[in-house]
């Protein structure tokens, strides 16, 4: 069965510090990988996606993610966090073999200290 | 583009009442998804449609929940009768399913449902 694990429920970083949010997936197929961000009271917004090709993907707001097939991971990174990045972040995985639905992780809540 | 539109944004109702949530997907998208988000269970897929046809409704909690998509521009999620445990934020999302591919889903702002 498909599953997505985000091992960190909460992460707190200082403004200006670097950030890495972890995502591990369990899929028997070639995955399509996504990171979404949700601000309080809002819907989910896509940060970046990986389908194929270069395993380092650039997204909006200065975020990037790296696909590592050997580790079944797709970790999200940002070199310098801004206070406005405080939100909840969701990793999602899909595969054509399972239709076009996505499986979402439980989310990681990011807090930014000033 | 206006994005995915959901109405109402907030709904407060009493147990036993019928609740109807509405969604207008992005024009040109051919897939539509209904999700429920709660603190306890996170984001759950309830049902999704391709070309207005329900494909997977395995996430619908029970017979009290039903969803329809009468045309490419409109979908409803109905709960009858509603119960307090249905209180959650319900999201609608749409995407364009590529032939032989899969693409991102665009989410609406959600409907916050409170059942008293």
PDB file of C-alpha atoms in Angstrom:
ATOM      1  CA  UNK A   1       0.000   0.000   0.000  1.00  0.00           C
ATOM      2  CA  UNK A   2       1.063   3.534  -0.659  1.00  0.00           C
ATOM      3  CA  UNK A   3       2.166   5.593   2.318  1.00  0.00           C
ATOM      4  CA  UNK A   4       3.879   8.877   3.032  1.00  0.00           C
ATOM      5  CA  UNK A   5       5.721   9.606   6.265  1.00  0.00           C
ATOM      6  CA  UNK A   6       6.619  13.016   7.566  1.00  0.00           C
ATOM      7  CA  UNK A   7       8.438  12.119  10.773  1.00  0.00           C
ATOM      8  CA  UNK A   8       8.465  15.611  12.283  1.00  0.00           C
ATOM      9  CA  UNK A   9       5.113  16.917  13.519  1.00  0.00           C
ATOM     10  CA  UNK A  10       6.573  20.271  14.594  1.00  0.00           C
ATOM     11  CA  UNK A  11       9.805  22.040  13.734  1.00  0.00           C
ATOM     12  CA  UNK A  12      11.010  25.361  15.117  1.00  0.00           C
ATOM     13  CA  UNK A  13      13.811  27.304  13.445  1.00  0.00           C
ATOM     14  CA  UNK A  14      15.192  30.775  13.873  1.00  0.00           C
ATOM     15  CA  UNK A  15      14.624  33.342  11.192  1.00  0.00           C
ATOM     16  CA  UNK A  16      17.531  33.247   8.778  1.00  0.00           C
ATOM     17  CA  UNK A  17      18.460  29.672   9.623  1.00  0.00           C
ATOM     18  CA  UNK A  18      18.325  26.834   7.134  1.00  0.00           C
ATOM     19  CA  UNK A  19      15.437  24.391   7.002  1.00  0.00           C
ATOM     20  CA  UNK A  20      14.981  20.781   6.007  1.00  0.00           C
ATOM     21  CA  UNK A  21      11.644  18.985   6.218  1.00  0.00           C
ATOM     22  CA  UNK A  22      11.710  15.253   5.779  1.00  0.00           C
ATOM     23  CA  UNK A  23       9.450  13.097   3.647  1.00  0.00           C
ATOM     24  CA  UNK A  24       9.685   9.358   3.050  1.00  0.00           C
ATOM     25  CA  UNK A  25       7.338   7.371   0.847  1.00  0.00           C
ATOM     26  CA  UNK A  26       6.506   3.758   0.245  1.00  0.00           C
ATOM     27  CA  UNK A  27       5.479   3.057  -3.309  1.00  0.00           C
ATOM     28  CA  UNK A  28       5.911   0.137  -5.651  1.00  0.00           C
ATOM     29  CA  UNK A  29       5.855   2.386  -8.688  1.00  0.00           C
ATOM     30  CA  UNK A  30       7.610   5.405 -10.104  1.00  0.00           C
ATOM     31  CA  UNK A  31       6.320   8.188  -7.888  1.00  0.00           C
ATOM     32  CA  UNK A  32       5.138  11.671  -8.689  1.00  0.00           C
ATOM     33  CA  UNK A  33       6.164  13.830  -5.726  1.00  0.00           C
ATOM     34  CA  UNK A  34       4.781  17.110  -4.437  1.00  0.00           C
ATOM     35  CA  UNK A  35       5.231  19.547  -1.585  1.00  0.00           C
ATOM     36  CA  UNK A  36       2.313  21.773  -0.570  1.00  0.00           C
ATOM     37  CA  UNK A  37       2.117  24.559   2.010  1.00  0.00           C
ATOM     38  CA  UNK A  38      -0.952  25.527   4.027  1.00  0.00           C
ATOM     39  CA  UNK A  39      -1.213  28.806   5.908  1.00  0.00           C
ATOM     40  CA  UNK A  40      -3.803  29.050   8.702  1.00  0.00           C
ATOM     41  CA  UNK A  41      -7.338  29.217   7.342  1.00  0.00           C
ATOM     42  CA  UNK A  42      -6.186  28.687   3.786  1.00  0.00           C
ATOM     43  CA  UNK A  43      -6.180  25.921   1.222  1.00  0.00           C
ATOM     44  CA  UNK A  44      -3.065  24.083   0.117  1.00  0.00           C
ATOM     45  CA  UNK A  45      -0.680  25.752  -2.310  1.00  0.00           C
ATOM     46  CA  UNK A  46       1.843  23.873  -4.415  1.00  0.00           C
ATOM     47  CA  UNK A  47       5.491  24.647  -3.656  1.00  0.00           C
ATOM     48  CA  UNK A  48       7.134  22.271  -6.116  1.00  0.00           C
ATOM     49  CA  UNK A  49       6.772  18.949  -7.857  1.00  0.00           C
ATOM     50  CA  UNK A  50       8.953  16.174  -9.239  1.00  0.00           C
ATOM     51  CA  UNK A  51       7.972  13.904 -12.083  1.00  0.00           C
ATOM     52  CA  UNK A  52      11.262  12.926 -13.707  1.00  0.00           C
ATOM     53  CA  UNK A  53      14.625  14.301 -14.770  1.00  0.00           C
ATOM     54  CA  UNK A  54      16.885  16.347 -12.523  1.00  0.00           C
ATOM     55  CA  UNK A  55      16.431  15.091  -8.985  1.00  0.00           C
ATOM     56  CA  UNK A  56      16.922  18.558  -7.489  1.00  0.00           C
ATOM     57  CA  UNK A  57      13.766  20.571  -8.017  1.00  0.00           C
ATOM     58  CA  UNK A  58      13.332  24.295  -7.521  1.00  0.00           C
ATOM     59  CA  UNK A  59      10.039  25.710  -6.339  1.00  0.00           C
ATOM     60  CA  UNK A  60       8.411  28.942  -5.339  1.00  0.00           C
ATOM     61  CA  UNK A  61       9.403  31.102  -2.361  1.00  0.00           C
ATOM     62  CA  UNK A  62      13.011  29.901  -2.486  1.00  0.00           C
ATOM     63  CA  UNK A  63      12.242  26.266  -1.665  1.00  0.00           C
ATOM     64  CA  UNK A  64      13.903  23.248  -3.238  1.00  0.00           C
ATOM     65  CA  UNK A  65      13.590  19.494  -2.816  1.00  0.00           C
ATOM     66  CA  UNK A  66      15.757  16.549  -3.720  1.00  0.00           C
ATOM     67  CA  UNK A  67      14.465  13.168  -4.837  1.00  0.00           C
ATOM     68  CA  UNK A  68      16.592  10.281  -3.606  1.00  0.00           C
ATOM     69  CA  UNK A  69      15.271   7.019  -4.978  1.00  0.00           C
ATOM     70  CA  UNK A  70      17.673   4.870  -2.932  1.00  0.00           C
ATOM     71  CA  UNK A  71      16.337   6.396   0.273  1.00  0.00           C
ATOM     72  CA  UNK A  72      12.721   6.779  -0.888  1.00  0.00           C
ATOM     73  CA  UNK A  73      12.916  10.371   0.234  1.00  0.00           C
ATOM     74  CA  UNK A  74      11.900  13.771  -1.060  1.00  0.00           C
ATOM     75  CA  UNK A  75      13.110  16.284   1.526  1.00  0.00           C
ATOM     76  CA  UNK A  76      12.225  19.966   1.313  1.00  0.00           C
ATOM     77  CA  UNK A  77      14.909  22.586   1.979  1.00  0.00           C
ATOM     78  CA  UNK A  78      15.320  26.311   2.218  1.00  0.00           C
ATOM     79  CA  UNK A  79      18.674  27.992   2.906  1.00  0.00           C
ATOM     80  CA  UNK A  80      17.285  30.933   4.901  1.00  0.00           C
ATOM     81  CA  UNK A  81      13.866  30.903   6.523  1.00  0.00           C
ATOM     82  CA  UNK A  82      11.670  33.996   6.736  1.00  0.00           C
ATOM     83  CA  UNK A  83       9.008  34.602   9.378  1.00  0.00           C
ATOM     84  CA  UNK A  84       6.374  34.377   6.646  1.00  0.00           C
ATOM     85  CA  UNK A  85       7.328  30.735   6.035  1.00  0.00           C
ATOM     86  CA  UNK A  86       5.576  29.712   9.254  1.00  0.00           C
ATOM     87  CA  UNK A  87       2.861  27.309   8.057  1.00  0.00           C
ATOM     88  CA  UNK A  88       2.088  23.621   7.717  1.00  0.00           C
ATOM     89  CA  UNK A  89       3.864  21.675   5.000  1.00  0.00           C
ATOM     90  CA  UNK A  90       2.556  18.534   3.333  1.00  0.00           C
ATOM     91  CA  UNK A  91       4.390  16.015   1.223  1.00  0.00           C
ATOM     92  CA  UNK A  92       2.244  14.112  -1.286  1.00  0.00           C
ATOM     93  CA  UNK A  93       2.873  11.172  -3.589  1.00  0.00           C
ATOM     94  CA  UNK A  94       1.021   9.821  -6.567  1.00  0.00           C
ATOM     95  CA  UNK A  95       1.510   7.188  -9.232  1.00  0.00           C
ATOM     96  CA  UNK A  96      -0.264   6.447 -12.474  1.00  0.00           C
ATOM     97  CA  UNK A  97      -0.833   2.890 -11.319  1.00  0.00           C
ATOM     98  CA  UNK A  98      -3.119   4.242  -8.600  1.00  0.00           C
ATOM     99  CA  UNK A  99      -5.093   6.656 -10.724  1.00  0.00           C
ATOM    100  CA  UNK A 100      -4.508  10.361 -10.407  1.00  0.00           C
ATOM    101  CA  UNK A 101      -5.135  10.620  -6.685  1.00  0.00           C
ATOM    102  CA  UNK A 102      -2.458  11.714  -4.231  1.00  0.00           C
ATOM    103  CA  UNK A 103      -1.584  10.339  -0.821  1.00  0.00           C
ATOM    104  CA  UNK A 104      -0.663  13.065   1.661  1.00  0.00           C
ATOM    105  CA  UNK A 105       1.614  12.889   4.656  1.00  0.00           C
ATOM    106  CA  UNK A 106       0.420  14.018   8.078  1.00  0.00           C
ATOM    107  CA  UNK A 107       2.106  17.392   7.705  1.00  0.00           C
ATOM    108  CA  UNK A 108       4.868  19.270   9.505  1.00  0.00           C
ATOM    109  CA  UNK A 109       4.099  22.503  11.309  1.00  0.00           C
ATOM    110  CA  UNK A 110       6.915  25.014  10.957  1.00  0.00           C
ATOM    111  CA  UNK A 111       7.380  27.702  13.583  1.00  0.00           C
ATOM    112  CA  UNK A 112       9.855  30.531  12.998  1.00  0.00           C
ATOM    113  CA  UNK A 113      11.529  32.315  15.909  1.00  0.00           C
ATOM    114  CA  UNK A 114      12.575  35.918  15.458  1.00  0.00           C
TER     115      UNK A 114
ATOM    116  CA  UNK B   1      -8.437  32.508 -13.355  1.00  0.00           C
ATOM    117  CA  UNK B   2     -10.554  32.526 -10.207  1.00  0.00           C
ATOM    118  CA  UNK B   3      -9.178  29.241  -8.947  1.00  0.00           C
ATOM    119  CA  UNK B   4     -11.285  26.585  -7.285  1.00  0.00           C
ATOM    120  CA  UNK B   5     -14.363  28.117  -5.700  1.00  0.00           C
ATOM    121  CA  UNK B   6     -16.075  26.604  -2.699  1.00  0.00           C
ATOM    122  CA  UNK B   7     -19.239  27.655  -0.917  1.00  0.00           C
ATOM    123  CA  UNK B   8     -20.135  28.269   1.758  1.00  0.00           C
ATOM    124  CA  UNK B   9     -16.858  29.149   3.470  1.00  0.00           C
ATOM    125  CA  UNK B  10     -18.346  28.466   6.877  1.00  0.00           C
ATOM    126  CA  UNK B  11     -21.353  26.369   7.834  1.00  0.00           C
ATOM    127  CA  UNK B  12     -22.795  25.860  11.287  1.00  0.00           C
ATOM    128  CA  UNK B  13     -25.653  23.429  11.585  1.00  0.00           C
ATOM    129  CA  UNK B  14     -27.365  21.217  14.090  1.00  0.00           C
ATOM    130  CA  UNK B  15     -27.071  17.478  14.305  1.00  0.00           C
ATOM    131  CA  UNK B  16     -29.514  15.733  12.012  1.00  0.00           C
ATOM    132  CA  UNK B  17     -29.663  18.507   9.443  1.00  0.00           C
ATOM    133  CA  UNK B  18     -28.695  18.094   5.817  1.00  0.00           C
ATOM    134  CA  UNK B  19     -25.545  19.888   4.700  1.00  0.00           C
ATOM    135  CA  UNK B  20     -24.565  20.594   1.097  1.00  0.00           C
ATOM    136  CA  UNK B  21     -21.100  21.802   0.163  1.00  0.00           C
ATOM    137  CA  UNK B  22     -20.445  23.162  -3.298  1.00  0.00           C
ATOM    138  CA  UNK B  23     -17.431  23.341  -5.547  1.00  0.00           C
ATOM    139  CA  UNK B  24     -16.638  24.931  -8.875  1.00  0.00           C
ATOM    140  CA  UNK B  25     -13.378  23.556 -10.315  1.00  0.00           C
ATOM    141  CA  UNK B  26     -10.955  25.467 -12.479  1.00  0.00           C
ATOM    142  CA  UNK B  27     -12.240  25.733 -16.022  1.00  0.00           C
ATOM    143  CA  UNK B  28     -10.716  23.061 -18.254  1.00  0.00           C
ATOM    144  CA  UNK B  29      -9.783  20.713 -15.448  1.00  0.00           C
ATOM    145  CA  UNK B  30     -11.099  17.180 -15.828  1.00  0.00           C
ATOM    146  CA  UNK B  31     -10.501  15.740 -12.347  1.00  0.00           C
ATOM    147  CA  UNK B  32     -12.121  16.809  -9.100  1.00  0.00           C
ATOM    148  CA  UNK B  33     -11.332  15.702  -5.563  1.00  0.00           C
ATOM    149  CA  UNK B  34     -13.097  16.083  -2.220  1.00  0.00           C
ATOM    150  CA  UNK B  35     -10.977  15.980   0.954  1.00  0.00           C
ATOM    151  CA  UNK B  36     -11.718  16.268   4.646  1.00  0.00           C
ATOM    152  CA  UNK B  37      -9.180  17.703   7.098  1.00  0.00           C
ATOM    153  CA  UNK B  38      -9.287  17.197  10.861  1.00  0.00           C
ATOM    154  CA  UNK B  39      -6.698  17.447  13.595  1.00  0.00           C
ATOM    155  CA  UNK B  40      -7.044  13.779  14.415  1.00  0.00           C
ATOM    156  CA  UNK B  41      -7.006  12.263  10.932  1.00  0.00           C
ATOM    157  CA  UNK B  42      -5.212  14.870   8.862  1.00  0.00           C
ATOM    158  CA  UNK B  43      -6.123  15.242   5.192  1.00  0.00           C
ATOM    159  CA  UNK B  44      -8.286  12.415   3.866  1.00  0.00           C
ATOM    160  CA  UNK B  45      -9.431  11.869   0.303  1.00  0.00           C
ATOM    161  CA  UNK B  46     -13.164  11.199   0.287  1.00  0.00           C
ATOM    162  CA  UNK B  47     -13.919  10.777  -3.408  1.00  0.00           C
ATOM    163  CA  UNK B  48     -12.635  11.811  -6.801  1.00  0.00           C
ATOM    164  CA  UNK B  49     -14.092  12.209 -10.269  1.00  0.00           C
ATOM    165  CA  UNK B  50     -12.560  12.014 -13.723  1.00  0.00           C
ATOM    166  CA  UNK B  51     -14.609  13.598 -16.503  1.00  0.00           C
ATOM    167  CA  UNK B  52     -17.572  13.901 -14.105  1.00  0.00           C
ATOM    168  CA  UNK B  53     -17.549  10.163 -13.321  1.00  0.00           C
ATOM    169  CA  UNK B  54     -16.816   8.978  -9.774  1.00  0.00           C
ATOM    170  CA  UNK B  55     -13.668   6.855  -9.873  1.00  0.00           C
ATOM    171  CA  UNK B  56     -12.849   6.117  -6.256  1.00  0.00           C
ATOM    172  CA  UNK B  57     -15.232   6.692  -3.370  1.00  0.00           C
ATOM    173  CA  UNK B  58     -13.495   4.372  -0.928  1.00  0.00           C
ATOM    174  CA  UNK B  59     -12.791   7.278   1.381  1.00  0.00           C
ATOM    175  CA  UNK B  60     -16.422   8.228   1.877  1.00  0.00           C
ATOM    176  CA  UNK B  61     -17.000   7.477   5.546  1.00  0.00           C
ATOM    177  CA  UNK B  62     -20.517   6.065   5.346  1.00  0.00           C
ATOM    178  CA  UNK B  63     -23.801   6.226   3.528  1.00  0.00           C
ATOM    179  CA  UNK B  64     -24.622   9.561   5.062  1.00  0.00           C
ATOM    180  CA  UNK B  65     -22.108  11.085   2.647  1.00  0.00           C
ATOM    181  CA  UNK B  66     -22.798  11.442  -1.053  1.00  0.00           C
ATOM    182  CA  UNK B  67     -21.159  13.393  -3.873  1.00  0.00           C
ATOM    183  CA  UNK B  68     -22.273  14.326  -7.338  1.00  0.00           C
ATOM    184  CA  UNK B  69     -20.772  16.015 -10.333  1.00  0.00           C
ATOM    185  CA  UNK B  70     -23.588  16.786 -12.779  1.00  0.00           C
ATOM    186  CA  UNK B  71     -21.302  18.685 -15.146  1.00  0.00           C
ATOM    187  CA  UNK B  72     -17.702  19.755 -15.556  1.00  0.00           C
ATOM    188  CA  UNK B  73     -18.278  23.019 -13.697  1.00  0.00           C
ATOM    189  CA  UNK B  74     -19.977  21.921 -10.506  1.00  0.00           C
ATOM    190  CA  UNK B  75     -19.848  19.334  -7.759  1.00  0.00           C
ATOM    191  CA  UNK B  76     -21.614  18.858  -4.455  1.00  0.00           C
ATOM    192  CA  UNK B  77     -20.828  16.936  -1.299  1.00  0.00           C
ATOM    193  CA  UNK B  78     -23.876  16.203   0.804  1.00  0.00           C
ATOM    194  CA  UNK B  79     -24.117  14.943   4.362  1.00  0.00           C
ATOM    195  CA  UNK B  80     -27.503  13.704   5.494  1.00  0.00           C
ATOM    196  CA  UNK B  81     -28.041  13.504   8.396  1.00  0.00           C
ATOM    197  CA  UNK B  82     -25.074  15.396   9.794  1.00  0.00           C
ATOM    198  CA  UNK B  83     -23.398  14.441  13.070  1.00  0.00           C
ATOM    199  CA  UNK B  84     -20.977  16.341  15.353  1.00  0.00           C
ATOM    200  CA  UNK B  85     -18.125  14.056  14.279  1.00  0.00           C
ATOM    201  CA  UNK B  86     -18.508  15.403  10.736  1.00  0.00           C
ATOM    202  CA  UNK B  87     -17.136  18.754  11.922  1.00  0.00           C
ATOM    203  CA  UNK B  88     -14.052  19.410   9.815  1.00  0.00           C
ATOM    204  CA  UNK B  89     -12.700  21.511   6.975  1.00  0.00           C
ATOM    205  CA  UNK B  90     -13.745  20.142   3.607  1.00  0.00           C
ATOM    206  CA  UNK B  91     -11.567  20.928   0.620  1.00  0.00           C
ATOM    207  CA  UNK B  92     -12.289  20.596  -3.042  1.00  0.00           C
ATOM    208  CA  UNK B  93      -9.401  20.338  -5.497  1.00  0.00           C
ATOM    209  CA  UNK B  94      -9.171  20.037  -9.249  1.00  0.00           C
ATOM    210  CA  UNK B  95      -6.520  19.037 -11.742  1.00  0.00           C
ATOM    211  CA  UNK B  96      -6.020  18.354 -15.403  1.00  0.00           C
ATOM    212  CA  UNK B  97      -5.265  14.715 -15.898  1.00  0.00           C
ATOM    213  CA  UNK B  98      -2.620  14.358 -18.586  1.00  0.00           C
ATOM    214  CA  UNK B  99      -2.807  11.360 -20.877  1.00  0.00           C
ATOM    215  CA  UNK B 100      -0.324   8.903 -19.391  1.00  0.00           C
ATOM    216  CA  UNK B 101       0.511  11.372 -16.654  1.00  0.00           C
ATOM    217  CA  UNK B 102      -0.558  12.970 -13.427  1.00  0.00           C
ATOM    218  CA  UNK B 103      -0.487  16.628 -12.462  1.00  0.00           C
ATOM    219  CA  UNK B 104      -0.775  18.853  -9.450  1.00  0.00           C
ATOM    220  CA  UNK B 105      -4.040  19.468  -7.711  1.00  0.00           C
ATOM    221  CA  UNK B 106      -5.278  23.001  -7.136  1.00  0.00           C
ATOM    222  CA  UNK B 107      -7.102  23.437  -3.855  1.00  0.00           C
ATOM    223  CA  UNK B 108     -10.020  25.641  -2.960  1.00  0.00           C
ATOM    224  CA  UNK B 109     -10.104  27.667   0.265  1.00  0.00           C
ATOM    225  CA  UNK B 110     -12.202  25.048   2.053  1.00  0.00           C
ATOM    226  CA  UNK B 111     -15.517  24.965   3.885  1.00  0.00           C
ATOM    227  CA  UNK B 112     -15.327  24.884   7.663  1.00  0.00           C
ATOM    228  CA  UNK B 113     -18.251  22.781   8.876  1.00  0.00           C
ATOM    229  CA  UNK B 114     -19.389  22.778  12.479  1.00  0.00           C
ATOM    230  CA  UNK B 115     -22.156  20.399  13.505  1.00  0.00           C
ATOM    231  CA  UNK B 116     -23.589  21.161  16.935  1.00  0.00           C
TER     232      UNK B 116
END
